[in-house]
Every structure is written in structure tokens, then in C-alpha cells.
DNA sequence: CGTGCGGTTGATCCGAGTCAAGCCAAGTGG
DNA sequence: CCACTTGGCTTGACTCGGATCAACCGCACG
């Protein structure tokens, strides 16, 4: 696949879907495949953002932090998701791998120029960013107004839904308890306590610490607060 | 100015800036001026979103709520800002006037089609939505991790900055205490207490309940937590 | 084997929520 | 003119949920 990241870009479900062939070809030549090991960081909150990219496999977190180290996860990037901040020098958040992750990476200036010349790409990007904004705003409601039990219930439902499995199926949890806490604006202890509370009430089953089964979806939805 | 909202659209600083004349002309014909009185709502969280628009004058809030009435303000829309959710049937949030507001409104389906045909418009929109996403994410850090005093300090700095006046200038506060609370994920009492605490410490001055003067910007920045 | 990491659980603390009272300025109606 | 209401705001007393501090478990790994 030469210098670019051919089959990588070609298989992106969101950004590249619906792009005409010649546009895709040109994109191939711009992109490079990059491997990010668990824990490594693609870009920093305060640095100039030199790249954008799409996730091929693995999982990334976007985070922002306060001076004293308090951290908030702003979102996760699953395979197919776009990361980085086009048209701006600063991303405003860190991007770090939660698992070994393969990316298709573009230098930002080239990507910006390319996007400006290809409305189909900008249209796809716009749809993607609008979805992301919706998700961020729903999360603002959770962070601003939901109680700890509601937050945990919401997260479990969301992940189960995102995975798309049958109700009653085993869901794999791609996050540690600490990462759940960082996503929910809680502490690890509070997350843990609420998980065991859900377990004891028979709402969920916990085969191991990185997966769960929803036993009573209605009860979980009730606890999620709407 | 006929049926459309000619000078309205023409003067939007963000969406229409950089659009070529013929595109603007076509947009004129699509848009309608609408007046929203303080407290009236343009669209509801759960309803189908039939319109999008830009704010000419006044102030709007975007909100989401839980079943039991707890409310979170997701953002404010000042003159020039775009509101609504293009390319989707559901906005996912309410849009309500905090003051009497004039809007330039477009039926969503027409706007969507028009945007698809005019890459310059989609590009402008993309830039706007990316900024909005950045802002939402910075607010997620506040909601998830900042203490009440930090939240209040952050808001006062942000509004002062957005207004762009000199340091030491009187800043008019476009929000009631309740609205500040809804924005910060706090209660009205906590906001009030922290305002008086800042006043007593000499960090700010409060000429009346709807304006303030920053006396010690450094101290305020320090209290905002980074 | 120990060591470290992720997770759980308990005891305690504290910050923000809740409940309640009261202030002040701007209506409103007699 | 005054009496009364209303809405926005402040303040105090108290409660409670989630943070903090600390101990401990279980397991993978050198």
C-alpha cells in the first residue's frame, strides 16, 4: 500500500463513506498509518495540533485537565471516529490511547487544504462534528445535573447501546474504573460503590471487572434519571 | 425588505461572512424574520426540529432537562450565533429567549438542501460548529471537575472576556442568578454565596445584581482553577 | 515469592444542596 | 398616597451525598 495508508482510509466508515473514488485516492496519498501504544499520546492539550486522523482499531480518550491534575474525559474515539481539530492551531484537549491503536494520520495543514477543495469531505466532517456536539451536550446534562447512581446507570446503558448487542448479552467494558470516573466526573470509589450497588440489587451481573450483563434494563433505565 | 429577511442575513457576522453575493441573495429569499419574546421557546428538546436560524439581536439559551425538571443550560446564543440542528430531525435541546430576540429563521429542510449546494456555507457552518464543540468540551471540564467557587470565577472571567471591555470596566451580566446556576450546574444559593464571597474578598465589585466589575483579575483567574 | 496494579469496602469529612426566612425594588390596585 | 404582591436575591441552619483517607483483596508478573 505504498507510502500512504490506502486500505486504512478506504475503510473508514464515516469520513470516507460517500466520498467519490478520485477523492479517496488523493486522500490515500496524504495519510500515514501510525501506531499508538496503550498510554501513548497523539496530541497534548496545550501544544500546537499538527495532525488530525481517523481511528482504524483500538480506542482513544480525549481529555482536558486542570492545573492540579484533576482530569475529565471529554469523549472516546472508537474505530472509524475522527480525532483532532481541523482549521485551528489548538485542539484544546489531549488524545491518548486507552488500548493499542492504529490510526490514519494526516498533517493538519494538508488536510485543511484538501478539505476546503472537497466539499463532499467537508460535508461528511460536518455531519460528524454535529453528532459529536450533540453527544457532548447530552454529557453536559449528566455532568451538571445527574447524581452519581444516575451517572453510572447512564454510562452502562450507553456502552451497551453503542455495542449494539442483544439485551441480556455480556457487554465488554473498554474502561477501567478510574476511566469511568474520569468520564463521569466522579471518583473511582464512588463508581465502584455504585457498580456493586447495582449488582446487589440484581440490576446487573458482573462476570469480571471489565464486563457486565444487564439483567433488568427497565430498572437500569429508571435509575439513569432520563 | 420583502418576504425574506434581507439585511438580517446580510449582516450575520459568522455564517454569512465570506459568502459570495449571489449565495447571500438566495439565502435572503429563504429566511424569515421572527420575534421571540423573553421566555418564549423556538424549539423543544423532544420535538421535531423544523427550523434553524441565526440570532440578530437579543439572547437565547439552549437547555436540556431531566424528567423531574432539573435543567442544564448547554450554551447561550448571542447575536450572530447560529441555532438549531441542521441535517437532523431532532435538536436534542430547547431553545428559549432570555431577552426579546429577533431571529432570521429558515425551514430546516430548505436550509439543509441549500447548504449542500453551497460549500462556502457548509464551510462556514463547519467552522462554527467546531468552535461550539470546543466550548462545550471546555464546559464539560468545568461541570465535571471544578468546585463551586471555581465555576463562578470562571463564568465571570468568561463573560468579561466575551464582552471584550477593558479590565476594571463594568460588565453587564446577561443572566439572573438562577440562570447562572443552570449554566454552572449549581443551585441559586450556591451562586449567590460565592458572588458575595468574591465581593467581600475585594476580588469583584457588585454595583447591582446584573453587573459587576473585576477589581483583581489575577485573583479571579487564580480562583478559576485553570 | 514479593510487588504492583486495579478494584472493593469502611470510616470520616466537607462542600454543596435543601429548607426556611427575610430583604429590596418594582409594580398594582385601592 | 399607601398597602400589598411579586420576583430576584441574600443569608442562615441543617442535611446529605460524594470526596477523602485508609485498609485490604486478588491477581498477573518479574
Coordinates of C-alpha atoms (C1' of nucleotides) in Angstrom, one line a residue:
Chain A
X1 CA 0.0 0.0 0.0
X2 CA 2.9 2.3 -0.6
X3 CA 3.6 5.4 1.4
X4 CA 0.1 6.4 2.3
X5 CA -2.4 4.4 4.2
X6 CA -4.5 3.1 1.4
X7 CA -6.8 0.4 2.8
X8 CA -6.9 2.4 6.0
X9 CA -8.6 5.5 4.7
X10 CA -10.6 3.4 2.2
X11 CA -12.3 1.6 5.0
X12 CA -13.2 4.5 7.3
X13 CA -16.9 4.1 7.8
X14 CA -17.8 7.7 8.4
X15 CA -15.5 10.3 6.9
X16 CA -14.8 8.4 3.7
X17 CA -18.2 6.8 3.2
X18 CA -19.8 8.5 0.3
X19 CA -16.7 10.1 -1.0
X20 CA -16.1 9.6 -4.7
X21 CA -13.2 7.4 -5.7
X22 CA -10.8 10.0 -7.0
X23 CA -11.1 12.0 -3.8
X24 CA -10.3 8.8 -1.8
X25 CA -7.3 8.2 -4.0
X26 CA -5.9 11.6 -3.3
X27 CA -6.5 11.2 0.4
X28 CA -4.6 7.9 0.4
X29 CA -1.5 9.7 -0.7
X30 CA -1.8 12.2 2.2
X31 CA -2.3 9.9 5.1
X32 CA 0.2 7.8 7.0
X33 CA -0.5 4.9 9.3
X34 CA 0.6 5.4 12.8
X35 CA 0.6 3.0 15.8
X36 CA -0.1 4.3 19.2
X37 CA 0.6 2.0 22.2
X38 CA -1.6 2.0 25.2
X39 CA -0.8 5.1 27.2
X40 CA 0.9 7.0 24.4
X41 CA -0.4 10.4 23.5
X42 CA -1.1 11.7 20.0
X43 CA -1.5 15.3 20.9
X44 CA -1.4 17.5 24.0
X45 CA -3.9 20.0 25.3
X46 CA -1.6 22.9 25.3
X47 CA 0.5 22.1 22.2
X48 CA 0.0 23.1 18.7
X49 CA -2.1 20.5 17.0
X50 CA -0.1 19.3 14.0
X51 CA -2.2 16.4 12.9
X52 CA -5.8 15.0 12.5
X53 CA -6.7 11.5 11.8
X54 CA -9.2 8.6 11.9
X55 CA -9.1 5.6 14.2
X56 CA -8.6 2.2 12.5
X57 CA -8.6 0.0 15.5
X58 CA -8.2 0.4 19.3
X59 CA -9.6 3.1 21.5
X60 CA -8.6 6.7 22.3
X61 CA -9.7 9.1 25.0
X62 CA -9.9 12.9 24.7
X63 CA -9.2 14.6 27.9
X64 CA -8.8 18.0 29.5
X65 CA -7.2 18.7 32.8
X66 CA -6.9 21.4 35.5
X67 CA -3.6 22.7 36.8
X68 CA -3.6 20.5 39.8
X69 CA -4.2 17.3 37.8
X70 CA -7.9 16.8 38.0
X71 CA -8.9 15.2 34.7
X72 CA -12.1 15.0 32.7
X73 CA -12.6 12.6 29.8
X74 CA -14.3 14.6 27.1
X75 CA -15.1 11.7 24.8
X76 CA -13.9 8.4 23.4
X77 CA -12.8 7.7 19.9
X78 CA -13.7 4.3 18.5
X79 CA -12.6 2.8 15.2
X80 CA -14.0 4.9 12.4
X81 CA -14.0 8.1 14.6
X82 CA -12.3 11.3 13.6
X83 CA -9.9 13.0 16.0
X84 CA -8.1 16.3 16.0
X85 CA -9.1 19.9 15.4
X86 CA -9.2 20.9 11.7
X87 CA -8.8 24.6 10.9
X88 CA -7.3 25.5 14.2
X89 CA -3.8 25.5 15.7
X90 CA -5.0 24.3 19.1
X91 CA -7.0 21.1 19.8
X92 CA -7.8 22.1 23.3
X93 CA -7.6 18.6 24.6
X94 CA -5.2 15.6 24.9
X95 CA -5.7 12.5 22.8
X96 CA -4.3 9.4 24.4
X97 CA -4.6 5.7 23.6
X98 CA -6.5 3.5 26.1
X99 CA -5.5 0.4 24.1
X100 CA -3.0 -0.1 21.3
X101 CA -4.5 1.9 18.5
X102 CA -3.8 2.1 14.8
X103 CA -4.6 5.5 13.2
X104 CA -4.6 7.0 9.8
X105 CA -2.9 10.3 10.4
X106 CA -2.9 13.5 8.2
X107 CA -0.7 16.6 8.7
X108 CA -3.3 19.2 9.6
X109 CA -2.4 21.9 7.1
X110 CA -2.6 19.4 4.2
X111 CA -5.9 18.0 5.5
X112 CA -7.3 21.5 5.9
X113 CA -6.4 22.4 2.3
X114 CA -7.7 19.2 1.0
X115 CA -11.0 19.5 2.8
X116 CA -11.5 23.0 1.5
X117 CA -11.2 21.7 -2.0
X118 CA -13.5 18.7 -1.5
X119 CA -17.0 19.7 -0.3
X120 CA -18.0 16.1 0.0
X121 CA -15.4 15.7 2.6
X122 CA -16.4 18.8 4.5
X123 CA -20.0 17.7 4.4
X124 CA -19.1 14.4 5.9
X125 CA -17.0 16.1 8.5
X126 CA -19.8 18.5 9.3
X127 CA -22.2 15.6 10.0
X128 CA -19.7 14.0 12.2
X129 CA -18.9 17.2 14.2
X130 CA -22.6 17.9 14.7
X131 CA -23.1 14.4 16.1
X132 CA -20.2 14.9 18.4
X133 CA -21.6 18.2 19.6
X134 CA -24.9 16.5 20.4
X135 CA -23.1 13.9 22.4
X136 CA -21.0 16.5 24.3
X137 CA -24.2 18.4 25.2
X138 CA -26.0 15.3 26.4
X139 CA -23.0 14.6 28.6
X140 CA -23.1 18.2 29.9
X141 CA -26.6 17.4 31.3
X142 CA -25.2 14.3 33.0
X143 CA -22.2 16.2 34.5
X144 CA -24.2 19.2 35.6
X145 CA -27.3 17.6 37.0
X146 CA -27.2 13.9 37.5
X147 CA -26.5 12.1 40.8
X148 CA -23.7 9.5 41.0
X149 CA -26.0 6.5 40.7
X150 CA -27.7 8.1 37.7
X151 CA -24.4 8.7 36.0
X152 CA -23.2 5.2 36.4
X153 CA -26.5 3.7 35.1
X154 CA -26.4 6.1 32.1
X155 CA -22.9 5.0 31.2
X156 CA -23.7 1.3 31.4
X157 CA -26.8 1.8 29.2
X158 CA -24.8 4.0 26.7
X159 CA -22.0 1.5 26.3
X160 CA -24.4 -1.4 26.0
X161 CA -26.3 0.5 23.3
X162 CA -23.2 1.6 21.5
X163 CA -22.0 -2.0 21.4
X164 CA -25.4 -2.9 19.9
X165 CA -25.6 -6.4 21.4
X166 CA -28.9 -8.1 22.5
X167 CA -30.4 -7.2 25.8
X168 CA -29.1 -9.7 28.4
X169 CA -25.9 -10.1 26.5
X170 CA -22.5 -9.7 28.1
X171 CA -21.1 -6.3 27.4
X172 CA -17.3 -5.7 27.4
X173 CA -16.3 -2.6 29.3
X174 CA -13.5 -0.8 27.5
X175 CA -12.6 1.3 30.6
X176 CA -11.1 0.8 34.0
X177 CA -13.0 2.1 37.0
X178 CA -10.7 5.2 37.0
X179 CA -11.5 5.9 33.4
X180 CA -15.2 5.5 34.1
X181 CA -14.8 8.0 37.0
X182 CA -12.9 10.5 34.7
X183 CA -15.7 10.2 32.2
X184 CA -18.5 10.7 34.8
X185 CA -16.9 13.4 36.9
X186 CA -16.7 11.1 39.9
X187 CA -14.1 9.3 41.9
X188 CA -13.1 5.7 41.5
X189 CA -14.6 4.8 44.9
X190 CA -17.9 6.2 44.0
X191 CA -18.0 4.4 40.7
X192 CA -17.1 1.1 42.4
X193 CA -19.7 1.5 45.1
X194 CA -22.4 2.2 42.6
X195 CA -21.4 -0.8 40.5
X196 CA -21.7 -3.1 43.5
X197 CA -24.9 -1.5 44.5
X198 CA -26.3 -2.2 41.0
X199 CA -25.0 -5.8 41.3
X200 CA -26.5 -6.4 44.7
X201 CA -29.9 -5.0 43.6
X202 CA -29.9 -7.6 40.8
X203 CA -29.9 -4.9 38.1
X204 CA -26.7 -6.1 36.5
X205 CA -24.3 -9.0 36.7
X206 CA -20.5 -8.6 36.9
X207 CA -18.7 -11.7 35.5
X208 CA -15.4 -9.9 35.9
X209 CA -14.3 -6.3 36.3
X210 CA -14.1 -5.5 32.6
X211 CA -17.6 -6.7 31.5
X212 CA -21.2 -6.7 32.7
X213 CA -24.6 -8.1 31.8
X214 CA -27.7 -6.0 32.1
X215 CA -30.3 -8.2 33.9
X216 CA -33.0 -5.6 34.3
X217 CA -32.8 -3.0 31.6
X218 CA -36.0 -1.2 32.8
X219 CA -34.7 -0.8 36.3
X220 CA -31.4 0.5 34.9
X221 CA -33.2 3.0 32.7
X222 CA -35.2 4.1 35.7
X223 CA -32.1 4.7 37.7
X224 CA -30.5 6.6 34.8
X225 CA -32.7 9.6 35.5
X226 CA -34.0 10.3 32.0
Chain B
X1 CA -37.3 44.2 2.5
X2 CA -39.9 41.9 1.0
X3 CA -40.7 38.4 2.2
X4 CA -37.3 37.3 3.2
X5 CA -35.0 38.9 5.9
X6 CA -32.6 40.7 3.7
X7 CA -30.5 42.9 5.8
X8 CA -30.8 40.3 8.5
X9 CA -28.9 37.6 6.8
X10 CA -26.6 40.1 5.2
X11 CA -25.3 41.2 8.5
X12 CA -24.7 37.9 10.2
X13 CA -21.0 38.1 11.1
X14 CA -20.3 34.4 11.1
X15 CA -22.4 32.3 8.8
X16 CA -22.7 34.8 6.0
X17 CA -19.3 36.4 6.3
X18 CA -17.3 35.3 3.3
X19 CA -20.3 34.1 1.3
X20 CA -20.4 35.4 -2.2
X21 CA -23.2 37.8 -3.1
X22 CA -25.4 35.5 -5.2
X23 CA -25.4 33.0 -2.4
X24 CA -26.5 35.6 0.1
X25 CA -29.2 36.8 -2.3
X26 CA -30.6 33.3 -2.5
X27 CA -30.5 32.9 1.3
X28 CA -32.4 36.2 1.7
X29 CA -35.3 34.7 -0.1
X30 CA -35.4 31.6 2.2
X31 CA -35.2 33.3 5.5
X32 CA -38.0 34.9 7.6
X33 CA -37.6 37.3 10.4
X34 CA -39.1 36.1 13.7
X35 CA -39.5 37.8 17.0
X36 CA -39.2 35.8 20.2
X37 CA -40.3 37.5 23.4
X38 CA -38.5 36.9 26.7
X39 CA -39.4 33.4 27.9
X40 CA -40.8 32.1 24.6
X41 CA -39.4 29.0 23.1
X42 CA -38.2 28.5 19.5
X43 CA -37.9 24.7 19.7
X44 CA -38.3 21.9 22.2
X45 CA -36.0 19.2 23.3
X46 CA -38.3 16.3 22.3
X47 CA -40.0 17.8 19.3
X48 CA -39.1 17.5 15.7
X49 CA -36.8 20.5 14.9
X50 CA -38.4 22.3 11.9
X51 CA -36.2 25.3 11.8
X52 CA -32.7 26.6 12.1
X53 CA -31.7 30.3 12.3
X54 CA -29.3 33.0 13.3
X55 CA -29.7 35.5 16.1
X56 CA -30.0 39.1 15.1
X57 CA -30.4 40.7 18.5
X58 CA -31.2 39.5 22.0
X59 CA -30.1 36.4 23.8
X60 CA -31.1 32.7 23.7
X61 CA -30.4 29.8 25.9
X62 CA -30.0 26.2 24.8
X63 CA -31.2 23.8 27.6
X64 CA -31.7 20.1 28.3
X65 CA -33.7 18.8 31.2
X66 CA -34.3 15.6 33.2
X67 CA -37.7 14.1 33.8
X68 CA -38.0 15.7 37.2
X69 CA -37.3 19.2 36.0
X70 CA -33.6 19.6 36.8
X71 CA -32.3 21.8 34.0
X72 CA -28.9 22.4 32.5
X73 CA -28.0 25.3 30.2
X74 CA -25.9 23.9 27.4
X75 CA -25.0 27.2 25.9
X76 CA -26.0 30.7 25.0
X77 CA -26.7 32.2 21.6
X78 CA -25.6 35.8 21.1
X79 CA -26.3 38.0 18.1
X80 CA -24.6 36.4 15.1
X81 CA -24.8 32.9 16.5
X82 CA -26.4 30.0 14.7
X83 CA -29.0 27.9 16.4
X84 CA -30.7 24.6 15.5
X85 CA -29.6 21.3 14.3
X86 CA -29.1 21.0 10.5
X87 CA -29.3 17.6 8.9
X88 CA -31.2 16.0 11.8
X89 CA -34.9 15.7 12.8
X90 CA -34.1 16.3 16.5
X91 CA -32.2 19.2 18.0
X92 CA -31.9 17.4 21.4
X93 CA -32.3 20.7 23.3
X94 CA -34.7 23.5 23.9
X95 CA -34.0 27.0 22.6
X96 CA -35.6 29.7 24.7
X97 CA -35.3 33.5 24.7
X98 CA -33.7 35.1 27.8
X99 CA -34.5 38.5 26.4
X100 CA -36.6 39.7 23.5
X101 CA -34.9 38.3 20.5
X102 CA -35.0 38.8 16.7
X103 CA -34.0 35.8 14.6
X104 CA -33.5 35.1 11.0
X105 CA -35.3 31.7 10.6
X106 CA -35.0 29.1 7.9
X107 CA -37.2 26.0 7.5
X108 CA -34.7 23.2 8.1
X109 CA -35.3 21.1 5.0
X110 CA -34.8 24.1 2.7
X111 CA -31.7 25.1 4.7
X112 CA -30.2 21.7 4.5
X113 CA -30.7 21.5 0.8
X114 CA -29.3 25.0 0.3
X115 CA -26.3 24.2 2.4
X116 CA -25.5 21.0 0.5
X117 CA -25.5 23.1 -2.7
X118 CA -23.2 25.8 -1.3
X119 CA -19.9 24.5 0.0
X120 CA -19.0 28.0 1.2
X121 CA -21.9 27.9 3.5
X122 CA -21.1 24.4 4.8
X123 CA -17.5 25.5 5.4
X124 CA -18.6 28.5 7.4
X125 CA -21.0 26.3 9.3
X126 CA -18.3 23.7 10.0
X127 CA -16.0 26.3 11.5
X128 CA -18.9 27.5 13.7
X129 CA -19.8 24.0 14.9
X130 CA -16.1 23.2 15.6
X131 CA -15.9 26.3 17.8
X132 CA -19.1 25.3 19.6
X133 CA -17.8 21.8 20.2
X134 CA -14.6 23.3 21.7
X135 CA -16.7 25.5 24.0
X136 CA -18.9 22.6 25.0
X137 CA -15.9 20.5 25.9
X138 CA -14.2 23.2 28.0
X139 CA -17.5 23.4 29.9
X140 CA -17.5 19.7 30.4
X141 CA -14.3 20.1 32.3
X142 CA -15.9 22.8 34.5
X143 CA -19.0 20.7 35.1
X144 CA -17.1 17.5 35.8
X145 CA -14.2 18.7 37.9
X146 CA -14.4 22.3 39.2
X147 CA -15.6 23.4 42.6
X148 CA -18.4 25.9 43.0
X149 CA -16.1 28.9 43.7
X150 CA -14.0 27.9 40.6
X151 CA -17.1 27.7 38.5
X152 CA -18.4 31.1 39.4
X153 CA -14.9 32.7 38.9
X154 CA -14.7 31.0 35.5
X155 CA -18.0 32.3 34.4
X156 CA -17.3 35.9 35.5
X157 CA -14.0 35.8 33.6
X158 CA -15.6 34.3 30.5
X159 CA -18.4 36.8 30.3
X160 CA -15.9 39.7 30.9
X161 CA -13.7 38.3 28.1
X162 CA -16.6 37.7 25.7
X163 CA -17.7 41.3 26.3
X164 CA -14.3 42.5 25.4
X165 CA -14.3 45.6 27.6
X166 CA -11.2 47.0 29.4
X167 CA -10.1 45.3 32.7
X168 CA -11.7 47.2 35.5
X169 CA -14.7 48.1 33.3
X170 CA -18.3 47.4 34.4
X171 CA -19.5 44.2 32.9
X172 CA -23.2 43.7 32.4
X173 CA -24.4 40.2 33.4
X174 CA -27.0 39.0 30.9
X175 CA -28.2 36.3 33.3
X176 CA -30.1 36.0 36.5
X177 CA -28.6 34.1 39.4
X178 CA -30.9 31.2 38.6
X179 CA -29.6 31.1 35.0
X180 CA -26.0 31.3 36.2
X181 CA -26.8 28.3 38.4
X182 CA -28.3 26.4 35.5
X183 CA -25.2 27.1 33.4
X184 CA -22.8 26.1 36.1
X185 CA -24.6 23.0 37.4
X186 CA -25.2 24.6 40.8
X187 CA -28.1 26.0 42.8
X188 CA -29.0 29.6 43.1
X189 CA -28.0 29.8 46.7
X190 CA -24.5 28.5 46.0
X191 CA -24.1 31.0 43.2
X192 CA -25.3 33.8 45.4
X193 CA -23.0 32.8 48.3
X194 CA -19.9 32.7 46.0
X195 CA -20.7 36.0 44.5
X196 CA -20.8 37.7 47.9
X197 CA -17.7 35.8 48.9
X198 CA -15.9 37.3 45.9
X199 CA -17.3 40.7 46.7
X200 CA -16.2 40.5 50.4
X201 CA -12.7 39.4 49.4
X202 CA -12.4 42.5 47.2
X203 CA -12.0 40.5 44.0
X204 CA -15.1 42.0 42.4
X205 CA -17.5 44.9 42.9
X206 CA -21.2 44.5 42.5
X207 CA -22.9 47.8 41.6
X208 CA -26.2 46.0 41.2
X209 CA -27.3 42.4 40.8
X210 CA -27.0 42.4 37.0
X211 CA -23.5 43.8 36.6
X212 CA -20.0 43.5 38.1
X213 CA -16.6 45.0 38.0
X214 CA -13.4 42.8 38.2
X215 CA -11.2 44.6 40.7
X216 CA -8.5 41.9 40.9
X217 CA -8.3 39.9 37.7
X218 CA -5.3 37.9 38.8
X219 CA -7.0 36.8 42.0
X220 CA -10.1 35.9 40.0
X221 CA -8.0 33.9 37.5
X222 CA -6.4 32.1 40.4
X223 CA -9.7 31.1 41.8
X224 CA -10.9 29.9 38.5
X225 CA -8.7 26.8 38.8
X226 CA -7.1 26.8 35.4
Chain C
dC1 C1' 7.9 -15.3 46.4
dG2 C1' 7.2 -10.4 46.8
dT3 C1' 5.5 -6.3 44.2
dG4 C1' 2.4 -3.6 41.9
dC5 C1' -2.0 -2.5 39.9
dG6 C1' -6.8 -2.4 39.7
dG7 C1' -10.6 -2.9 42.5
dT8 C1' -13.6 -3.0 46.8
dT9 C1' -15.0 -1.6 51.3
dG10 C1' -15.3 1.1 55.5
dA11 C1' -14.9 5.4 58.4
dT12 C1' -14.9 10.1 58.3
dC13 C1' -15.2 14.8 56.5
dC14 C1' -16.7 18.6 54.0
dG15 C1' -18.9 21.2 50.3
dA16 C1' -22.9 22.0 48.1
dG17 C1' -27.8 21.1 48.4
dT18 C1' -32.1 21.9 51.0
dC19 C1' -35.3 24.3 53.7
dA20 C1' -36.7 28.5 55.5
dA21 C1' -36.7 33.3 56.5
dG22 C1' -36.2 37.8 55.2
dC23 C1' -34.6 42.0 52.1
dC24 C1' -35.3 45.2 48.4
dA25 C1' -37.2 47.3 44.3
dA26 C1' -40.7 47.4 41.0
dG27 C1' -45.2 47.0 40.0
dT28 C1' -50.5 47.3 41.0
dG29 C1' -54.7 48.4 42.8
dG30 C1' -57.5 50.7 46.4
Chain D
dC1 C1' -50.8 58.3 48.8
dC2 C1' -50.2 53.8 51.0
dA3 C1' -51.0 48.6 51.3
dC4 C1' -49.9 44.5 49.1
dT5 C1' -47.8 41.5 45.9
dT6 C1' -44.2 39.6 43.2
dG7 C1' -39.7 38.3 41.6
dG8 C1' -34.9 38.3 42.2
dC9 C1' -31.6 37.9 45.6
dT10 C1' -29.3 37.0 50.1
dT11 C1' -28.4 34.7 54.3
dG12 C1' -28.6 31.2 58.0
dA13 C1' -29.2 26.5 59.9
dC14 C1' -29.1 22.0 58.8
dT15 C1' -28.6 17.7 55.9
dC16 C1' -26.6 14.6 53.0
dG17 C1' -24.1 12.8 49.0
dG18 C1' -19.9 12.1 47.3
dA19 C1' -14.8 13.0 48.3
dT20 C1' -11.1 11.7 51.1
dC21 C1' -8.3 8.7 53.7
dA22 C1' -7.0 4.2 54.7
dA23 C1' -7.0 -0.7 54.8
dC24 C1' -7.3 -4.8 52.3
dC25 C1' -8.2 -8.2 48.4
dG26 C1' -6.9 -10.8 44.2
dC27 C1' -4.3 -11.5 40.5
dA28 C1' -0.6 -11.1 37.0
dC29 C1' 4.1 -10.9 36.6
dG30 C1' 9.0 -10.4 37.4

